[in-house]
Amino acid sequence: MSSALDEDTRQTLDAGRETAGAMLRSAQKDLQKVFIVFLIGFLGTFYALQLWVWEFLKNVTEAQMNAATAENVRFIAQTPFDVILLQGKISIVAGIIVALPIFIYFSRDALRERDMWPQSPVKPWKIVVIGLMAAVLFFAGLVYGYSLFFPLMFKFLANNAISVGFSPRYSIVKWAQFIFLLTLSFGFAAQMPLAITGLSYSGIVKYETFRDKWRHAVVLIFVFGAFFSPPDPFTQIMWAVPLLVLYGASLYLAKVVVTAKRGSQQINLGRTVRTQWNVVLGFIALFAGSVYAFYAYGGVGQVNRGLAWLGSSYRVVPVANQLPYGAETTVLVYSAAAGVVGLLLGLFYGIYRDIEATAGSQVGGQTGDPAAIDLTELDAAGVRAAPPEAFAGLTEEEAMGYAGAAIDDGDNAKAQAILDRFDEAEESRDDESESEGQTSVPGVDDDVGDRASRASGTLLEGLTDGERDEDDIGGYYKDLAFIVDSLRSRSFVLIGWFMLVLAGTFAWLYSGGIGDIYEGFLSQMPAAFDIEQVNVITLHPVEALIFEVKFSTLVAVIATLPLLAYFAWPALRERNFVRGHRGVIFGWAGVLLVGLLGGLYLGYIYVAPAVISYLAADALAANVVISYQITDFFWLIFFTTAGIGILADIPVLMVLLNTIGISYRRMRGRWREVTVAILTIAALFTPADVITMFMVTIPLMVAYGVGIGVLFVLTLGGRRDLAPAPGTTDA
């Protein structure tokens, strides 16, 4: 295995092993203390889960459900060890998280020897403030998730499953993993202010980038919410609005620290508290008092009455059900957390007022204009931290003048910093000029230029590091690159059509189509089949939605393939892959659609009911209640209905491909590539288990073998293909 790794990778792995070993040796005498901390975290988490966490999570899940819905929701253990193993896994992770900082602290000597321990001491108050902010933000994310988002989301998911006849039987393992994953996502999403502030302060991403790209941030937040929250506009808004508020707060905090850094000013927390104490107290009173008044004077009831007046079924969870405490304690906890938020915001606002007052006198009050920074007022660190705009407009004489003034003051480091930043600005201007100068030459065909550009920098070339040797990459690099390039101008149409079909199919399934399929299928079952003994259940809260997305994607892929073939036909014909007019695609689509619909009808009416009733006969005869998982049940229906049509279409498609130039010998020789492609598609669009993947792959490969046999007969063993003679003209 080591021979497959390059030298850098081996060195990195060796260094990691050495560092881990050194840390263990350094902390060896204190490992008992680390283990005790781990044990405390493990046992505390284990018993907390056992005593009240499960009941609390169940209450959160059912908080917004009506009595009928809550009665249908059940939490099940699939094995006798599910609960205790789940508690053990969660407790181990919690113990490691608690013990890890202690272990790192005791192994600090080994980290110092390897220059991996911070050398410059950090003031304790800064660590306390950052840690306090992280804890408060994480807690705020959890409060929002558990008090508003989770109850509404679970209500929506349960009602969606029940409305189409499915039974929510949540596996405690999958349900708990889903909740804990969302818990971490809300907690970490709430760290956005710290992340943006840290990136801006360190210069990894400039503050101006976050400020100017806010529109992109809004789109990304809503797109993220569309993928990771239920497809309900109200729930997506509940996901996106808090993140947008956090993004705005993050920009403000980043502006404070970046302004202080660029102005080379030290943040004096004591001075801020002394001069801005009234502002800080005002923020604390405003936030804590507002939260307390909201809960103490019927704010929840007012909001719920407003929602009812608007005709919405959503309700804010009563405060007594939001945390595993009493109502009064919960209100006090929320008020205290809001007071801490007010304290932090008040401190930041006071700090910014101090910085703005000082910076305003330095740059004539133009704190918002980076180009207006007075370089004479900065030290060397301030010059290196100043934004590029401060140097973009400088001439060489001005830069030399600033550097000369710094030398006269005895600050050679500042002079060097000014010259370095000026040189960086000059290089940026030169790069921009070169990029602007690379325009098209008059009189040269734009399409020729595009092709030349594409030929020198295609996606496939990037993936193969420019390798074009046909023996090394299978002989298809140039052909594939040419075909892909020919589709670029049509990519918008292809993607638009794909998304339209996907969205339309999903909307139909989501609005009751999946229930119609289920009811219609049950009506085709034999009379001896006792429907009352069969349940279709969802083991995961979003299992039904995931199936709907996968099925919609598969339909969209099938619907897009004819359009893709139509647009790629000229390039395929130019590379001698096909022959004939591309209008033949419409005939193909019609033939294949007839085969697909015929197989679908045959399977839906006869094959699928017979197969499922046969599989369930023994269990029903023994009076066993059957609970089919929704994904397994519906994929079985799909395979025994539409799957028959797809299997029948494969030999037909192979014959059609042979009529336009793809030879029998080529299809027979490429069976390995076909197998890999089918395995990939099966892994993406079928349930996540190996058995089902091979149950899909094997029939498809059998159908491919049947197609090879049919072509062997029709082409006389490959001696005379069905394609027209080469030289046939086509438009």
mmCIF file of C-alpha atoms in Angstrom, residues 179-389:
data_model
loop_
_atom_site.group_PDB
_atom_site.id
_atom_site.type_symbol
_atom_site.label_atom_id
_atom_site.label_comp_id
_atom_site.label_asym_id
_atom_site.label_seq_id
_atom_site.Cartn_x
_atom_site.Cartn_y
_atom_site.Cartn_z
ATOM 1 C CA ILE A 179 -32.258 14.844 15.286
ATOM 2 C CA PHE A 180 -28.641 14.976 16.437
ATOM 3 C CA LEU A 181 -27.449 15.770 12.919
ATOM 4 C CA LEU A 182 -29.911 18.659 12.672
ATOM 5 C CA THR A 183 -28.935 19.754 16.192
ATOM 6 C CA LEU A 184 -25.298 20.040 15.161
ATOM 7 C CA SER A 185 -26.252 21.788 11.913
ATOM 8 C CA PHE A 186 -28.236 24.448 13.797
ATOM 9 C CA GLY A 187 -25.541 24.836 16.443
ATOM 10 C CA PHE A 188 -22.759 25.195 13.895
ATOM 11 C CA ALA A 189 -24.843 27.419 11.609
ATOM 12 C CA ALA A 190 -25.226 29.760 14.587
ATOM 13 C CA GLN A 191 -21.414 30.088 14.666
ATOM 14 C CA MET A 192 -21.577 32.106 11.439
ATOM 15 C CA PRO A 193 -20.684 35.425 13.182
ATOM 16 C CA LEU A 194 -17.516 33.936 14.644
ATOM 17 C CA ALA A 195 -16.552 32.232 11.368
ATOM 18 C CA ILE A 196 -17.009 35.331 9.201
ATOM 19 C CA THR A 197 -15.296 37.555 11.779
ATOM 20 C CA GLY A 198 -12.343 35.177 12.061
ATOM 21 C CA LEU A 199 -11.952 34.821 8.284
ATOM 22 C CA SER A 200 -12.141 38.600 7.822
ATOM 23 C CA TYR A 201 -9.695 39.354 10.629
ATOM 24 C CA SER A 202 -7.147 36.790 9.430
ATOM 25 C CA GLY A 203 -7.439 37.994 5.834
ATOM 26 C CA ILE A 204 -8.297 34.562 4.468
ATOM 27 C CA VAL A 205 -11.480 36.092 3.052
ATOM 28 C CA LYS A 206 -11.671 39.884 2.978
ATOM 29 C CA TYR A 207 -14.484 41.671 4.750
ATOM 30 C CA GLU A 208 -15.357 43.467 1.512
ATOM 31 C CA THR A 209 -15.998 40.090 -0.136
ATOM 32 C CA PHE A 210 -18.603 39.150 2.466
ATOM 33 C CA ARG A 211 -20.103 42.635 2.244
ATOM 34 C CA ASP A 212 -20.294 42.852 -1.541
ATOM 35 C CA LYS A 213 -21.416 39.246 -2.139
ATOM 36 C CA TRP A 214 -24.432 39.374 0.154
ATOM 37 C CA ARG A 215 -26.775 38.600 -2.730
ATOM 38 C CA HIS A 216 -24.907 35.360 -3.391
ATOM 39 C CA ALA A 217 -25.126 34.528 0.318
ATOM 40 C CA VAL A 218 -28.909 35.015 0.278
ATOM 41 C CA VAL A 219 -29.293 32.681 -2.715
ATOM 42 C CA LEU A 220 -27.024 30.034 -1.166
ATOM 43 C CA ILE A 221 -28.902 30.140 2.141
ATOM 44 C CA PHE A 222 -32.260 29.624 0.420
ATOM 45 C CA VAL A 223 -30.838 26.876 -1.830
ATOM 46 C CA PHE A 224 -29.351 25.142 1.209
ATOM 47 C CA GLY A 225 -32.700 25.412 2.969
ATOM 48 C CA ALA A 226 -34.497 23.992 -0.075
ATOM 49 C CA PHE A 227 -32.301 20.878 0.022
ATOM 50 C CA PHE A 228 -32.129 20.315 3.778
ATOM 51 C CA SER A 229 -35.595 21.268 4.945
ATOM 52 C CA PRO A 230 -39.023 19.933 3.935
ATOM 53 C CA PRO A 231 -40.374 21.293 0.615
ATOM 54 C CA ASP A 232 -42.711 23.719 2.321
ATOM 55 C CA PRO A 233 -42.253 27.495 1.798
ATOM 56 C CA PHE A 234 -43.051 28.360 5.419
ATOM 57 C CA THR A 235 -40.468 25.891 6.771
ATOM 58 C CA GLN A 236 -37.831 27.069 4.298
ATOM 59 C CA ILE A 237 -38.408 30.680 5.366
ATOM 60 C CA MET A 238 -38.068 29.585 9.000
ATOM 61 C CA TRP A 239 -34.707 28.068 8.052
ATOM 62 C CA ALA A 240 -33.451 30.969 5.953
ATOM 63 C CA VAL A 241 -34.515 34.086 7.898
ATOM 64 C CA PRO A 242 -32.444 33.363 11.043
ATOM 65 C CA LEU A 243 -29.405 32.658 8.872
ATOM 66 C CA LEU A 244 -29.888 35.956 7.051
ATOM 67 C CA VAL A 245 -30.103 37.789 10.387
ATOM 68 C CA LEU A 246 -26.937 36.024 11.494
ATOM 69 C CA TYR A 247 -25.234 37.006 8.246
ATOM 70 C CA GLY A 248 -26.069 40.670 8.862
ATOM 71 C CA ALA A 249 -24.797 40.459 12.448
ATOM 72 C CA SER A 250 -21.669 38.719 11.170
ATOM 73 C CA LEU A 251 -20.942 41.576 8.776
ATOM 74 C CA TYR A 252 -21.237 44.069 11.636
ATOM 75 C CA LEU A 253 -18.875 42.126 13.918
ATOM 76 C CA ALA A 254 -16.398 41.624 11.069
ATOM 77 C CA LYS A 255 -16.464 45.359 10.365
ATOM 78 C CA VAL A 256 -15.574 46.087 14.004
ATOM 79 C CA VAL A 257 -12.522 43.829 14.154
ATOM 80 C CA VAL A 258 -11.306 44.625 10.629
ATOM 81 C CA THR A 259 -11.578 48.363 11.242
ATOM 82 C CA ALA A 260 -9.555 47.954 14.438
ATOM 83 C CA LYS A 261 -6.899 45.872 12.684
ATOM 84 C CA ARG A 262 -6.568 48.137 9.655
ATOM 85 C CA GLY A 263 -6.339 51.180 11.865
ATOM 86 C CA SER A 264 -3.656 49.439 13.956
ATOM 87 C CA GLN A 265 -5.745 50.175 17.030
ATOM 88 C CA GLN A 266 -5.844 48.062 20.162
ATOM 89 C CA ILE A 267 -9.248 47.063 21.503
ATOM 90 C CA ASN A 268 -9.404 48.262 25.085
ATOM 91 C CA LEU A 269 -12.272 46.404 26.732
ATOM 92 C CA GLY A 270 -11.840 48.171 30.080
ATOM 93 C CA ARG A 271 -12.034 51.597 28.466
ATOM 94 C CA THR A 272 -15.135 50.561 26.543
ATOM 95 C CA VAL A 273 -16.874 49.370 29.713
ATOM 96 C CA ARG A 274 -15.980 52.601 31.517
ATOM 97 C CA THR A 275 -17.037 54.951 28.718
ATOM 98 C CA GLN A 276 -19.939 52.979 27.236
ATOM 99 C CA TRP A 277 -21.406 51.319 30.359
ATOM 100 C CA ASN A 278 -24.794 52.916 29.783
ATOM 101 C CA VAL A 279 -24.941 51.543 26.228
ATOM 102 C CA VAL A 280 -23.961 48.050 27.395
ATOM 103 C CA LEU A 281 -26.580 48.047 30.162
ATOM 104 C CA GLY A 282 -29.168 49.330 27.702
ATOM 105 C CA PHE A 283 -28.489 46.396 25.348
ATOM 106 C CA ILE A 284 -28.731 43.896 28.228
ATOM 107 C CA ALA A 285 -32.006 45.375 29.485
ATOM 108 C CA LEU A 286 -33.454 45.572 25.974
ATOM 109 C CA PHE A 287 -32.734 41.959 25.041
ATOM 110 C CA ALA A 288 -33.434 40.303 28.398
ATOM 111 C CA GLY A 289 -36.508 42.448 29.068
ATOM 112 C CA SER A 290 -37.979 41.861 25.609
ATOM 113 C CA VAL A 291 -37.663 38.076 25.884
ATOM 114 C CA TYR A 292 -39.075 38.031 29.419
ATOM 115 C CA ALA A 293 -41.980 40.275 28.463
ATOM 116 C CA PHE A 294 -42.755 38.172 25.378
ATOM 117 C CA TYR A 295 -43.148 34.983 27.391
ATOM 118 C CA ALA A 296 -44.504 36.466 30.635
ATOM 119 C CA TYR A 297 -47.252 38.586 29.049
ATOM 120 C CA GLY A 298 -48.749 36.124 26.571
ATOM 121 C CA GLY A 299 -46.540 36.656 23.524
ATOM 122 C CA VAL A 300 -46.808 32.998 22.493
ATOM 123 C CA GLY A 301 -50.605 33.159 22.598
ATOM 124 C CA GLN A 302 -50.657 36.385 20.577
ATOM 125 C CA VAL A 303 -48.435 34.878 17.895
ATOM 126 C CA ASN A 304 -50.561 31.741 17.711
ATOM 127 C CA ARG A 305 -53.746 33.819 17.438
ATOM 128 C CA GLY A 306 -52.132 35.791 14.623
ATOM 129 C CA LEU A 307 -51.227 32.562 12.816
ATOM 130 C CA ALA A 308 -54.776 31.292 13.251
ATOM 131 C CA TRP A 309 -56.157 34.564 11.875
ATOM 132 C CA LEU A 310 -53.925 34.146 8.819
ATOM 133 C CA GLY A 311 -55.330 30.648 8.319
ATOM 134 C CA SER A 312 -52.041 28.895 9.111
ATOM 135 C CA SER A 313 -51.959 25.576 10.971
ATOM 136 C CA TYR A 314 -48.533 26.332 12.435
ATOM 137 C CA ARG A 315 -48.282 27.205 16.132
ATOM 138 C CA VAL A 316 -45.462 28.257 18.437
ATOM 139 C CA VAL A 317 -44.781 25.545 20.994
ATOM 140 C CA PRO A 318 -45.868 26.497 24.551
ATOM 141 C CA VAL A 319 -42.928 27.570 26.659
ATOM 142 C CA ALA A 320 -43.477 24.689 29.091
ATOM 143 C CA ASN A 321 -42.722 22.204 26.264
ATOM 144 C CA GLN A 322 -39.653 23.939 24.837
ATOM 145 C CA LEU A 323 -37.095 22.795 27.410
ATOM 146 C CA PRO A 324 -37.126 19.929 29.926
ATOM 147 C CA TYR A 325 -37.822 22.378 32.776
ATOM 148 C CA GLY A 326 -40.832 24.198 34.119
ATOM 149 C CA ALA A 327 -42.256 27.225 32.345
ATOM 150 C CA GLU A 328 -40.827 29.767 34.809
ATOM 151 C CA THR A 329 -37.341 28.236 34.710
ATOM 152 C CA THR A 330 -37.417 28.136 30.914
ATOM 153 C CA VAL A 331 -38.350 31.824 30.729
ATOM 154 C CA LEU A 332 -35.498 32.707 33.101
ATOM 155 C CA VAL A 333 -33.033 30.645 31.028
ATOM 156 C CA TYR A 334 -34.157 32.379 27.819
ATOM 157 C CA SER A 335 -33.975 35.807 29.466
ATOM 158 C CA ALA A 336 -30.475 35.127 30.798
ATOM 159 C CA ALA A 337 -29.313 33.921 27.373
ATOM 160 C CA ALA A 338 -30.820 37.022 25.762
ATOM 161 C CA GLY A 339 -29.056 39.172 28.366
ATOM 162 C CA VAL A 340 -25.714 37.572 27.451
ATOM 163 C CA VAL A 341 -26.420 38.265 23.774
ATOM 164 C CA GLY A 342 -27.213 41.883 24.681
ATOM 165 C CA LEU A 343 -23.995 42.110 26.709
ATOM 166 C CA LEU A 344 -21.889 40.903 23.796
ATOM 167 C CA LEU A 345 -23.626 43.114 21.243
ATOM 168 C CA GLY A 346 -23.383 46.096 23.575
ATOM 169 C CA LEU A 347 -19.664 45.527 24.052
ATOM 170 C CA PHE A 348 -19.108 45.236 20.304
ATOM 171 C CA TYR A 349 -21.154 48.345 19.649
ATOM 172 C CA GLY A 350 -19.182 50.265 22.262
ATOM 173 C CA ILE A 351 -15.872 49.018 20.874
ATOM 174 C CA TYR A 352 -16.896 50.062 17.381
ATOM 175 C CA ARG A 353 -17.886 53.537 18.587
ATOM 176 C CA ASP A 354 -14.437 53.949 20.168
ATOM 177 C CA ILE A 355 -12.702 52.738 17.007
ATOM 178 C CA GLU A 356 -14.877 54.874 14.733
ATOM 179 C CA ALA A 357 -14.197 57.992 16.798
ATOM 180 C CA THR A 358 -10.429 57.448 16.625
ATOM 181 C CA ALA A 359 -10.394 56.357 12.991
ATOM 182 C CA GLY A 360 -12.646 59.242 12.016
ATOM 183 C CA SER A 361 -10.113 61.758 13.252
ATOM 184 C CA GLN A 362 -7.373 59.911 11.395
ATOM 185 C CA VAL A 363 -9.006 59.783 7.967
ATOM 186 C CA GLY A 364 -11.254 62.801 8.075
ATOM 187 C CA GLY A 365 -14.312 60.806 9.046
ATOM 188 C CA GLN A 366 -14.222 58.591 5.958
ATOM 189 C CA THR A 367 -14.089 55.308 7.808
ATOM 190 C CA GLY A 368 -16.051 53.496 5.159
ATOM 191 C CA ASP A 369 -13.633 54.363 2.327
ATOM 192 C CA PRO A 370 -10.562 52.090 2.326
ATOM 193 C CA ALA A 371 -8.804 54.354 -0.188
ATOM 194 C CA ALA A 372 -9.029 57.278 2.254
ATOM 195 C CA ILE A 373 -6.833 55.641 4.916
ATOM 196 C CA ASP A 374 -3.953 57.905 5.946
ATOM 197 C CA LEU A 375 -0.826 55.744 5.728
ATOM 198 C CA THR A 376 1.168 58.187 7.852
ATOM 199 C CA GLU A 377 -0.969 57.299 10.879
ATOM 200 C CA LEU A 378 -0.349 53.536 10.594
ATOM 201 C CA ASP A 379 2.532 51.454 11.886
ATOM 202 C CA ALA A 380 4.135 48.577 9.953
ATOM 203 C CA ALA A 381 1.489 46.063 11.062
ATOM 204 C CA GLY A 382 -1.292 48.475 10.106
ATOM 205 C CA VAL A 383 0.220 48.973 6.632
ATOM 206 C CA ARG A 384 0.371 45.223 6.021
ATOM 207 C CA ALA A 385 -3.220 44.802 7.242
ATOM 208 C CA ALA A 386 -4.640 47.751 5.263
ATOM 209 C CA PRO A 387 -6.987 46.914 2.361
ATOM 210 C CA PRO A 388 -5.566 46.842 -1.196
ATOM 211 C CA GLU A 389 -7.703 49.889 -2.124
#
